CSV table of C-alpha atoms in Angstrom, one decimal:
chain,number,residue,atom,x,y,z
E,104,MET,CA,-22.9,59.8,-127.9
E,105,MET,CA,-20.5,60.6,-125.2
E,106,ALA,CA,-22.0,60.6,-121.7
E,107,ARG,CA,-21.8,64.1,-120.3
E,108,ILE,CA,-21.6,63.6,-116.3
E,109,GLY,CA,-21.5,67.1,-114.8
E,110,THR,CA,-23.4,69.0,-117.7
E,111,PRO,CA,-25.8,71.6,-115.7
E,112,HIS,CA,-28.4,72.2,-118.3
E,113,ARG,CA,-29.8,68.7,-118.5
E,114,ALA,CA,-32.2,67.5,-115.8
E,115,PRO,CA,-32.6,63.7,-115.5
E,116,TYR,CA,-30.2,63.3,-112.7
E,117,ALA,CA,-30.1,67.0,-111.5
E,118,THR,CA,-32.2,66.0,-108.3
E,119,LEU,CA,-30.1,63.7,-106.0
E,120,HIS,CA,-32.4,64.3,-103.2
E,121,PRO,CA,-36.0,65.8,-103.1
E,122,GLN,CA,-34.8,67.8,-100.2
E,123,ALA,CA,-31.9,69.3,-102.3
E,124,GLY,CA,-33.8,72.4,-102.6
E,125,MET,CA,-33.3,72.9,-98.8
E,126,SER,CA,-30.4,75.0,-97.9
E,127,CYS,CA,-28.5,75.6,-94.4
E,128,ASN,CA,-26.5,78.4,-93.3
E,129,PRO,CA,-23.3,78.6,-95.9
E,130,ARG,CA,-21.4,79.1,-92.7
E,131,GLN,CA,-22.3,75.6,-91.7
E,132,SER,CA,-21.5,74.1,-95.1
E,133,LEU,CA,-18.3,76.1,-94.9
E,134,LYS,CA,-17.6,74.4,-91.4
E,135,VAL,CA,-18.3,71.0,-92.9
E,136,LEU,CA,-16.1,71.7,-95.8
E,137,ILE,CA,-12.9,72.9,-93.8
E,138,GLY,CA,-13.5,69.9,-91.5
E,139,GLY,CA,-13.3,67.5,-94.6
E,140,LEU,CA,-10.4,69.5,-95.9
E,141,THR,CA,-8.2,69.4,-93.0
E,142,ALA,CA,-8.9,65.7,-92.5
E,143,LEU,CA,-7.5,65.3,-96.2
E,144,VAL,CA,-4.6,67.2,-95.5
E,145,ILE,CA,-3.7,65.0,-92.5
E,146,ALA,CA,-4.5,61.6,-94.3
E,147,MET,CA,-3.5,62.2,-97.6
E,148,GLY,CA,-1.3,65.2,-98.2
E,149,ILE,CA,0.9,64.7,-94.9
E,150,SER,CA,0.6,60.8,-94.0
E,151,ARG,CA,1.0,59.6,-97.6
E,152,PHE,CA,2.9,62.2,-99.5
E,153,ALA,CA,5.4,63.3,-96.8
E,154,TYR,CA,7.3,60.0,-97.8
E,155,THR,CA,8.0,61.4,-101.2
E,156,PRO,CA,10.4,64.1,-100.0
E,157,LEU,CA,11.5,62.1,-97.0
E,158,LEU,CA,12.5,59.0,-99.0
E,159,PRO,CA,15.9,60.2,-100.5
E,160,ILE,CA,16.8,61.4,-96.9
E,161,MET,CA,15.8,58.0,-95.4
E,162,GLN,CA,17.6,56.2,-98.3
E,163,SER,CA,20.9,58.1,-97.3
E,164,ASP,CA,20.5,57.8,-93.4
E,165,ALA,CA,18.9,54.6,-93.0
E,166,GLY,CA,20.0,52.7,-96.0
E,167,LEU,CA,16.6,52.0,-97.8
E,168,THR,CA,17.4,50.8,-101.4
E,169,ASP,CA,15.2,51.4,-104.4
E,170,GLU,CA,13.5,48.0,-104.0
E,171,LEU,CA,12.7,48.3,-100.4
E,172,ALA,CA,11.5,51.5,-100.8
E,173,GLY,CA,9.1,50.6,-103.4
E,174,TYR,CA,7.7,47.8,-101.4
E,175,LEU,CA,7.3,50.1,-98.4
E,176,ALA,CA,5.1,52.3,-100.6
E,177,SER,CA,3.2,49.5,-101.7
E,178,ILE,CA,2.6,48.3,-98.1
E,179,ASN,CA,1.1,51.6,-97.3
E,180,TYR,CA,-1.1,51.2,-100.5
E,181,ALA,CA,-2.0,47.6,-99.3
E,182,GLY,CA,-3.2,49.2,-96.1
E,183,TYR,CA,-5.2,51.8,-98.0
E,184,LEU,CA,-6.9,49.0,-100.1
E,185,LEU,CA,-7.8,47.2,-97.1
E,186,GLY,CA,-9.3,50.5,-95.6
E,187,ALA,CA,-11.3,50.9,-98.6
E,188,LEU,CA,-12.6,47.3,-98.7
E,189,TRP,CA,-13.5,47.6,-95.2
E,190,LEU,CA,-16.0,50.3,-95.8
E,191,ILE,CA,-17.3,48.4,-98.7
E,192,TRP,CA,-18.0,45.5,-96.4
E,193,ARG,CA,-19.2,47.5,-93.5
E,194,PRO,CA,-20.3,50.9,-94.7
E,195,PRO,CA,-21.0,53.4,-91.7
E,196,GLY,CA,-24.4,54.6,-92.8
E,197,ASN,CA,-24.9,57.9,-91.0
E,198,GLN,CA,-22.7,57.0,-88.2
E,199,ALA,CA,-19.5,58.3,-89.7
E,200,THR,CA,-18.4,60.5,-86.9
E,201,THR,CA,-17.0,58.1,-84.4
E,202,PRO,CA,-14.6,55.8,-86.7
E,203,LEU,CA,-13.7,59.0,-88.5
E,204,ARG,CA,-12.3,60.5,-85.4
E,205,GLN,CA,-10.6,57.0,-84.3
E,206,GLN,CA,-8.9,56.8,-87.7
E,207,LEU,CA,-7.7,60.5,-87.3
E,208,LEU,CA,-6.1,59.6,-84.0
E,209,LEU,CA,-4.5,56.4,-85.3
E,210,ASN,CA,-3.1,58.1,-88.7
E,211,ILE,CA,-1.4,60.8,-86.6
E,212,ALA,CA,-0.2,58.2,-84.2
E,213,SER,CA,1.3,56.2,-87.3
E,214,THR,CA,3.1,59.4,-88.6
E,215,LEU,CA,4.6,59.9,-84.9
E,216,CYS,CA,5.9,56.3,-84.6
E,217,MET,CA,7.7,56.5,-88.0
E,218,GLY,CA,10.5,58.5,-86.3
E,219,LEU,CA,10.6,56.3,-83.3
E,220,THR,CA,12.3,53.4,-85.0
E,221,SER,CA,14.8,52.5,-87.9
E,222,SER,CA,13.2,48.8,-88.1
E,223,TYR,CA,12.1,47.9,-91.6
E,224,PRO,CA,9.6,45.4,-90.3
E,225,LEU,CA,8.3,48.1,-88.0
E,226,TRP,CA,8.2,50.9,-90.9
E,227,SER,CA,6.3,48.5,-92.8
E,228,ALA,CA,3.5,47.8,-90.0
E,229,LEU,CA,3.1,51.5,-89.6
E,230,ARG,CA,2.9,52.5,-93.1
E,231,PHE,CA,0.2,49.9,-93.5
E,232,VAL,CA,-1.7,51.2,-90.6
E,233,GLY,CA,-1.1,54.9,-91.9
E,234,GLY,CA,-2.5,53.5,-95.4
E,235,PHE,CA,-5.6,51.7,-93.9
E,236,SER,CA,-6.3,54.9,-92.0
E,237,SER,CA,-5.8,57.3,-94.7
E,238,ALA,CA,-8.5,55.3,-96.9
E,239,MET,CA,-10.8,55.4,-94.0
E,240,ILE,CA,-10.5,58.8,-93.5
E,241,PHE,CA,-10.7,59.8,-97.3
E,242,VAL,CA,-13.9,57.6,-97.8
E,243,LEU,CA,-15.6,58.9,-94.7
E,244,ALA,CA,-14.7,62.5,-95.0
E,245,SER,CA,-15.6,62.6,-98.8
E,246,GLY,CA,-18.8,60.9,-98.1
E,247,VAL,CA,-19.9,63.2,-95.4
E,248,VAL,CA,-18.9,66.5,-97.1
E,249,LEU,CA,-20.3,65.4,-100.5
E,250,GLN,CA,-23.4,64.3,-99.4
E,251,HIS,CA,-23.9,67.6,-97.5
E,252,LEU,CA,-22.9,69.7,-100.3
E,253,ALA,CA,-25.4,67.8,-102.6
E,254,LEU,CA,-28.1,68.0,-100.2
E,255,HIS,CA,-27.9,71.9,-99.8
E,256,GLN,CA,-26.9,72.4,-103.7
E,257,ARG,CA,-23.3,73.4,-103.1
E,258,GLN,CA,-21.7,70.6,-105.2
E,259,SER,CA,-19.4,73.4,-106.9
E,260,TRP,CA,-17.7,73.7,-103.6
E,261,SER,CA,-16.4,70.0,-104.1
E,262,GLY,CA,-13.3,71.1,-105.9
E,263,TRP,CA,-12.2,72.8,-102.6
E,264,LEU,CA,-12.4,69.4,-100.6
E,265,TYR,CA,-9.9,67.8,-102.7
E,266,SER,CA,-7.5,70.7,-103.0
E,267,ALA,CA,-6.3,69.4,-99.4
E,268,ILE,CA,-4.0,66.9,-100.9
E,269,GLY,CA,-2.1,69.6,-102.7
E,270,ILE,CA,-2.1,71.6,-99.7
E,271,GLY,CA,-0.4,69.0,-97.7
E,272,ILE,CA,2.0,68.5,-100.5
E,273,ILE,CA,2.9,71.8,-100.2
E,274,LEU,CA,3.5,71.8,-96.2
E,275,SER,CA,5.5,68.5,-96.9
E,276,ALA,CA,7.7,70.5,-99.4
E,277,ILE,CA,8.3,73.3,-97.0
E,278,VAL,CA,8.8,71.3,-93.7
E,279,VAL,CA,10.8,68.3,-94.8
E,280,PRO,CA,13.6,69.5,-96.7
E,281,PRO,CA,14.9,71.9,-94.0
E,282,LEU,CA,14.1,69.7,-91.3
E,283,GLY,CA,15.7,66.8,-92.8
E,284,SER,CA,18.8,68.5,-93.8
E,285,LEU,CA,19.4,70.0,-90.5
E,286,PHE,CA,18.0,67.2,-88.1
E,287,GLY,CA,17.3,64.2,-90.0
E,288,TRP,CA,14.3,62.0,-90.9
E,289,ARG,CA,13.4,61.3,-87.5
E,290,VAL,CA,12.7,65.0,-86.7
E,291,SER,CA,10.9,65.4,-89.9
E,292,TRP,CA,8.5,62.3,-88.8
E,293,PHE,CA,7.8,64.0,-85.5
E,294,SER,CA,7.1,67.4,-86.9
E,295,LEU,CA,4.7,66.2,-89.5
E,296,ALA,CA,3.0,64.4,-86.6
E,297,LEU,CA,2.9,67.6,-84.6
E,298,LEU,CA,1.6,69.5,-87.6
E,299,SER,CA,-1.2,66.9,-88.3
E,300,PHE,CA,-2.2,67.3,-84.6
E,301,LEU,CA,-2.5,71.0,-84.9
E,302,LEU,CA,-4.6,70.6,-88.1
E,303,ALA,CA,-7.0,68.0,-86.3
E,304,TYR,CA,-9.4,70.3,-84.3
E,305,PRO,CA,-11.7,71.2,-87.4
E,306,ALA,CA,-11.7,67.4,-88.6
E,307,TYR,CA,-12.4,66.2,-85.3
E,308,HIS,CA,-15.1,68.8,-84.2
E,309,TRP,CA,-16.8,70.0,-87.5
E,310,LEU,CA,-17.1,67.1,-89.7
E,311,GLU,CA,-20.3,65.5,-89.0
E,312,PRO,CA,-23.4,64.1,-91.1
E,313,HIS,CA,-26.2,66.3,-91.4
E,314,HIS,CA,-28.9,63.9,-93.2
E,315,PRO,CA,-32.7,64.3,-93.1
E,316,PRO,CA,-34.9,61.3,-92.6
E,317,PRO,CA,-35.4,59.5,-96.1
E,318,THR,CA,-38.9,59.9,-97.7
E,319,ALA,CA,-40.5,57.6,-100.3
E,320,ALA,CA,-39.5,60.3,-103.0
E,321,ASP,CA,-36.1,60.0,-101.9
E,322,HIS,CA,-36.0,56.3,-102.8
E,323,ALA,CA,-37.8,57.0,-106.2
E,324,ALA,CA,-35.0,59.6,-106.9
E,325,ASP,CA,-32.4,57.3,-105.8
E,326,LYS,CA,-32.9,54.6,-108.5
E,327,PRO,CA,-29.9,53.4,-110.3
E,328,ARG,CA,-29.2,55.4,-113.5
E,329,GLY,CA,-26.1,55.0,-115.7
E,330,ARG,CA,-24.7,52.1,-113.9
E,331,HIS,CA,-23.2,51.2,-117.2
E,332,MET,CA,-20.5,53.9,-116.8
E,333,LEU,CA,-19.5,52.9,-113.1
E,334,PRO,CA,-17.4,49.7,-114.0
E,335,TRP,CA,-15.4,51.8,-116.8
E,336,LEU,CA,-15.0,54.5,-114.4
E,337,THR,CA,-13.7,52.1,-111.7
E,338,ALA,CA,-11.2,50.7,-114.2
E,339,ALA,CA,-10.2,53.9,-115.3
E,340,TYR,CA,-9.5,54.8,-111.7
E,341,PHE,CA,-7.4,51.6,-110.9
E,342,CYS,CA,-5.1,52.6,-113.9
E,343,ALA,CA,-5.1,56.3,-112.5
E,344,GLY,CA,-3.8,54.8,-109.2
E,345,PHE,CA,-1.2,52.7,-110.8
E,346,GLY,CA,0.2,55.6,-113.1
E,347,TYR,CA,0.4,58.3,-110.8
E,348,ILE,CA,1.7,57.0,-107.7
E,349,ILE,CA,4.9,56.0,-109.6
E,350,THR,CA,5.9,59.6,-110.1
E,351,GLY,CA,4.3,60.4,-106.6
E,352,THR,CA,6.8,57.9,-105.0
E,353,PHE,CA,10.1,58.4,-106.7
E,354,LEU,CA,9.9,62.0,-108.2
E,355,VAL,CA,12.1,63.6,-105.6
E,356,THR,CA,14.7,60.7,-105.8
E,357,MET,CA,14.5,60.5,-109.5
E,358,LEU,CA,15.5,64.2,-109.7
E,359,LYS,CA,18.3,63.9,-106.9
E,360,ARG,CA,19.9,61.3,-109.4
E,361,MET,CA,19.9,63.4,-112.6
E,362,PRO,CA,23.1,65.4,-113.0
E,363,GLY,CA,22.6,69.2,-112.7
E,364,LEU,CA,19.2,68.7,-111.4
E,365,GLU,CA,20.2,67.3,-108.0
E,366,ASN,CA,19.0,70.6,-106.3
E,367,SER,CA,16.0,71.0,-108.1
E,368,SER,CA,13.8,68.2,-106.3
E,369,THR,CA,12.5,70.3,-103.6
E,370,LEU,CA,11.3,72.8,-106.1
E,371,ALA,CA,9.7,70.2,-108.5
E,372,TRP,CA,7.8,68.7,-105.4
E,373,LEU,CA,6.7,72.2,-104.3
E,374,ILE,CA,5.6,72.9,-107.9
E,375,VAL,CA,3.5,69.8,-107.9
E,376,GLY,CA,1.8,70.9,-104.6
E,377,LEU,CA,1.0,74.6,-105.9
E,378,ALA,CA,-0.6,73.1,-109.1
E,379,ALA,CA,-2.4,70.3,-107.2
E,380,ALA,CA,-3.9,72.8,-104.7
E,381,PRO,CA,-6.4,74.8,-107.1
E,382,SER,CA,-6.4,72.0,-109.8
E,383,SER,CA,-9.5,70.3,-108.2
E,384,ILE,CA,-11.5,73.3,-108.4
E,385,LEU,CA,-10.6,74.0,-112.1
E,386,TRP,CA,-11.2,70.5,-113.3
E,387,MET,CA,-14.6,70.5,-111.3
E,388,LYS,CA,-15.5,73.7,-113.1
E,389,LEU,CA,-14.4,72.0,-116.5
E,390,GLY,CA,-16.5,68.8,-115.5
E,391,LEU,CA,-19.4,71.0,-114.9
E,392,ARG,CA,-19.1,73.0,-118.1
E,393,PHE,CA,-18.1,70.4,-120.6
E,394,GLY,CA,-19.1,66.8,-119.0
E,395,ALA,CA,-17.1,65.2,-116.4
E,396,VAL,CA,-16.3,62.3,-118.7
E,397,LYS,CA,-14.6,64.5,-121.5
E,398,ALA,CA,-12.6,66.6,-118.6
E,399,LEU,CA,-11.4,63.2,-117.1
E,400,ILE,CA,-10.2,62.0,-120.4
E,401,ALA,CA,-8.5,65.3,-121.0
E,402,ALA,CA,-6.8,65.1,-117.4
E,403,TYR,CA,-5.5,61.7,-118.0
E,404,ILE,CA,-3.8,62.7,-121.2
E,405,VAL,CA,-2.1,65.6,-119.7
E,406,GLN,CA,-1.1,63.4,-116.7
E,407,ALA,CA,0.4,60.8,-119.3
E,408,LEU,CA,2.3,63.7,-120.9
E,409,GLY,CA,3.4,65.1,-117.7
E,410,ILE,CA,4.7,61.7,-116.4
E,411,THR,CA,6.9,61.3,-119.7
E,412,LEU,CA,8.3,64.9,-119.9
E,413,PRO,CA,11.2,64.1,-117.5
E,414,VAL,CA,12.0,61.2,-119.9
E,415,LEU,CA,11.7,63.3,-123.2
E,416,SER,CA,13.5,66.3,-121.9
E,417,ALA,CA,16.2,65.9,-119.0
E,418,SER,CA,16.4,69.8,-118.6
E,419,LEU,CA,15.1,71.7,-115.9
E,420,THR,CA,12.2,73.2,-117.7
E,421,GLY,CA,11.1,70.0,-119.0
E,422,ASN,CA,11.0,68.4,-115.6
E,423,LEU,CA,9.3,71.5,-113.7
E,424,LEU,CA,6.7,71.4,-116.6
E,425,GLY,CA,6.2,67.8,-116.1
E,426,ALA,CA,5.7,68.4,-112.4
E,427,ALA,CA,3.2,71.1,-113.1
E,428,CYS,CA,1.2,68.7,-115.5
E,429,TYR,CA,1.4,66.1,-113.0
E,430,GLY,CA,0.4,68.0,-110.0
E,431,GLY,CA,-2.2,69.9,-112.0
E,432,THR,CA,-4.2,66.7,-113.1
E,433,PHE,CA,-3.9,64.1,-110.3
E,434,MET,CA,-6.2,65.5,-108.0
E,435,GLY,CA,-8.5,66.8,-110.8
E,436,ILE,CA,-8.8,63.1,-111.5
E,437,VAL,CA,-9.7,62.2,-107.9
E,438,THR,CA,-12.3,65.1,-107.7
E,439,LEU,CA,-14.1,64.3,-110.9
E,440,SER,CA,-14.1,60.6,-110.3
E,441,MET,CA,-15.4,60.9,-106.6
E,442,HIS,CA,-18.1,63.3,-108.0
E,443,CYS,CA,-19.2,60.9,-110.8
E,444,GLY,CA,-19.3,58.1,-108.5
E,445,ARG,CA,-21.2,59.8,-105.8
E,446,THR,CA,-23.8,61.0,-108.3
E,447,LEU,CA,-24.0,57.6,-110.1
E,448,THR,CA,-25.3,56.1,-106.7
E,449,PRO,CA,-26.7,58.8,-104.4
E,450,GLU,CA,-28.4,56.1,-102.4
E,451,SER,CA,-25.0,54.7,-101.3
E,452,PRO,CA,-22.1,57.1,-101.4
E,453,HIS,CA,-19.8,55.6,-98.9
E,454,ARG,CA,-20.0,52.3,-100.6
E,455,THR,CA,-19.2,53.6,-104.2
E,456,ILE,CA,-16.7,55.9,-103.1
E,457,GLY,CA,-15.2,52.8,-101.3
E,458,ILE,CA,-15.3,50.7,-104.4
E,459,LEU,CA,-13.5,53.4,-106.4
E,460,THR,CA,-11.0,54.0,-103.4
E,461,ALA,CA,-10.2,50.3,-103.4
E,462,ALA,CA,-9.5,50.1,-107.4
E,463,PHE,CA,-7.3,53.3,-106.9
E,464,GLY,CA,-5.7,51.5,-103.8
E,465,ALA,CA,-5.0,48.2,-105.9
E,466,GLY,CA,-3.5,50.1,-108.3
E,467,GLN,CA,-1.4,52.0,-106.0
E,468,ILE,CA,-0.1,48.6,-104.7
E,469,LEU,CA,1.2,47.4,-108.1
E,470,GLY,CA,2.6,50.9,-109.2
E,471,PRO,CA,5.4,51.5,-106.6
E,472,ALA,CA,6.4,47.9,-106.3
E,473,ILE,CA,6.9,47.2,-110.1
E,474,ALA,CA,8.7,50.6,-110.4
E,475,GLY,CA,11.2,49.9,-107.8
E,476,LEU,CA,11.9,46.5,-109.1
E,477,ILE,CA,12.4,47.8,-112.6
E,478,ALA,CA,14.6,50.6,-111.2
E,479,SER,CA,16.6,48.1,-109.3
E,480,ARG,CA,17.0,45.9,-112.6
E,481,THR,CA,17.8,48.6,-114.9
E,482,GLN,CA,19.5,51.2,-112.7
E,483,SER,CA,16.9,53.8,-114.2
E,484,PHE,CA,13.3,54.9,-113.8
E,485,THR,CA,12.9,55.7,-117.3
E,486,PRO,CA,10.9,52.4,-118.4
E,487,ALA,CA,8.9,52.5,-115.2
E,488,LEU,CA,7.9,56.0,-116.3
E,489,TYR,CA,6.8,54.8,-119.7
E,490,VAL,CA,4.9,52.1,-118.1
E,491,ALA,CA,3.0,54.5,-115.8
E,492,ALA,CA,2.3,56.7,-118.8
E,493,LEU,CA,1.0,53.7,-121.0
E,494,VAL,CA,-1.3,52.7,-118.0
E,495,ILE,CA,-2.6,56.2,-117.6
E,496,ILE,CA,-3.7,56.3,-121.4
E,497,LEU,CA,-5.5,52.9,-121.1
E,498,GLY,CA,-7.5,54.4,-118.2
E,499,ALA,CA,-8.6,57.2,-120.8
E,500,LEU,CA,-9.5,54.7,-123.2
E,501,CYS,CA,-11.8,53.0,-120.5
E,502,LEU,CA,-13.6,56.1,-119.9
E,503,ALA,CA,-14.0,56.8,-123.7
E,504,TRP,CA,-15.4,53.2,-124.2
E,505,GLY,CA,-17.6,53.6,-121.5
E,506,ALA,CA,-19.1,56.6,-122.4
E,507,LEU,CA,-19.6,55.3,-125.7
E,508,HIS,CA,-21.6,52.5,-124.5
E,509,ASP,CA,-23.4,54.3,-121.9
E,510,LYS,CA,-25.7,55.9,-124.6
E,511,GLY,CA,-25.8,59.4,-123.0
E,512,GLN,CA,-27.4,58.0,-119.7
E,513,ALA,CA,-24.7,58.9,-117.2
E,514,ILE,CA,-25.1,61.6,-114.7
E,515,ASN,CA,-26.0,65.1,-115.9
E,516,HIS,CA,-25.6,66.8,-112.5
C-alpha cells in the first residue's frame, strides 16, 4: 500500500500538537509567512540562483571556464551542506531569531563582496560563505514558519513560503541581463546585494518563533511515526539535489551556445521563475489531495522530462517547455519534502529539515562539478543532462520503494 502523506481525511497523524486547535490572528501568521518568504528570496532566489544568469557574463568578461564555473557552484553547495550539518549538530531549539539575523547579514555581505574582486580564490571563499548562510537561513526560516503554521492549523499556507525561490529567480531574470549588458557583472552583484538589503526588513523583524510551552500530551503526540519513510525520503532528496542543480547552474549558458537560441536564454530563465513561483502552492494542494508521496513521484518524473527536453528537441518550443517543466517542479519537490520531513518528526523539525537539506546539499556539490567536468571533456552538456535525468528517476524509485515498505504508516496530515 502506498504511503499517503498529506491526505486530509485520515487521522492518525493529524494532531501535530495538542495545541494545534489554537489559532492566532491571521495577520500575525501572515507576517511570519512574509518574513520567511523574504528570507528565502534573499538566501535562495538571489544569493544562489543569481549565479545562473550571471555565469555567462562572468565567463565572457572574467574568463571563467566551464570546469571552473562548475567547481565554483560546487563550492557554494559545499558551504550549503556544511550549514545544514551545523544545524543538525547544534539545532537552535526555540532560539532561532539571533542566528537567523546574523546569517541574513552575512549572506547579503557575501553577495556584495562578489562584485569587489575578480580573484577566483576569493570568489570561492565568498560563494562558500554564501552557501553556508543560505542553508542556515533556509533551515531556520523553514522551521520557524512551518512550526507556526502547524501550530495554528494553517499548513496549507506553506506552499507560499517556497514560492520565494521562484520570486527570486524572476527578480534575477529581470535585474541581471540589462545590468550585466550595460554595466557588467560587478554592478550586477552590487545591485543584487542592494535588493537583498531592501528585502531584509520583514525577514529581520517579523520572523520570530512563537512556541507554547510543551506539555505531557505534546510528548505523547510527538512519538516517532512513519520513520521507515524518512531514509527513503532523504535518499530521494539527495537525488533531487544532484539532478536539478545541473540545469539550475548551466541553463542560461547552454542556451547561449545553441545556434539560433542565443537570445532566448533570458526568456527561458524567466519562465523557470514564473513556473516556480506558484508551483509550490499547486504541488502542496496536490499533496494534500492525493498524498504527498504520489505527488512527489509525479513531480520527479515531470522534472526528468523537463531536463531532457532541451536534448530531445533543440527547438525554441522544446527548450521553453523544458524550462517550464523544470521550474514548475523543483520547488514543488522542496515544498512537499519539507512538509513530509517536518510532519514525520514534529518534535524536532529543525533537525529533520537540516538532515534533508544536508542530503540535498550533498547532491548539489556533486552535480555541477560532474556536469562541468563532462562538458569540458565532451564540449557538450548533453551527456550531463542525461545523467541528471537518470538520477532524478532514481529518486522517484526511492520514494516508491519507501512507500511500498512503509505499509501505509507515513504521515496522513
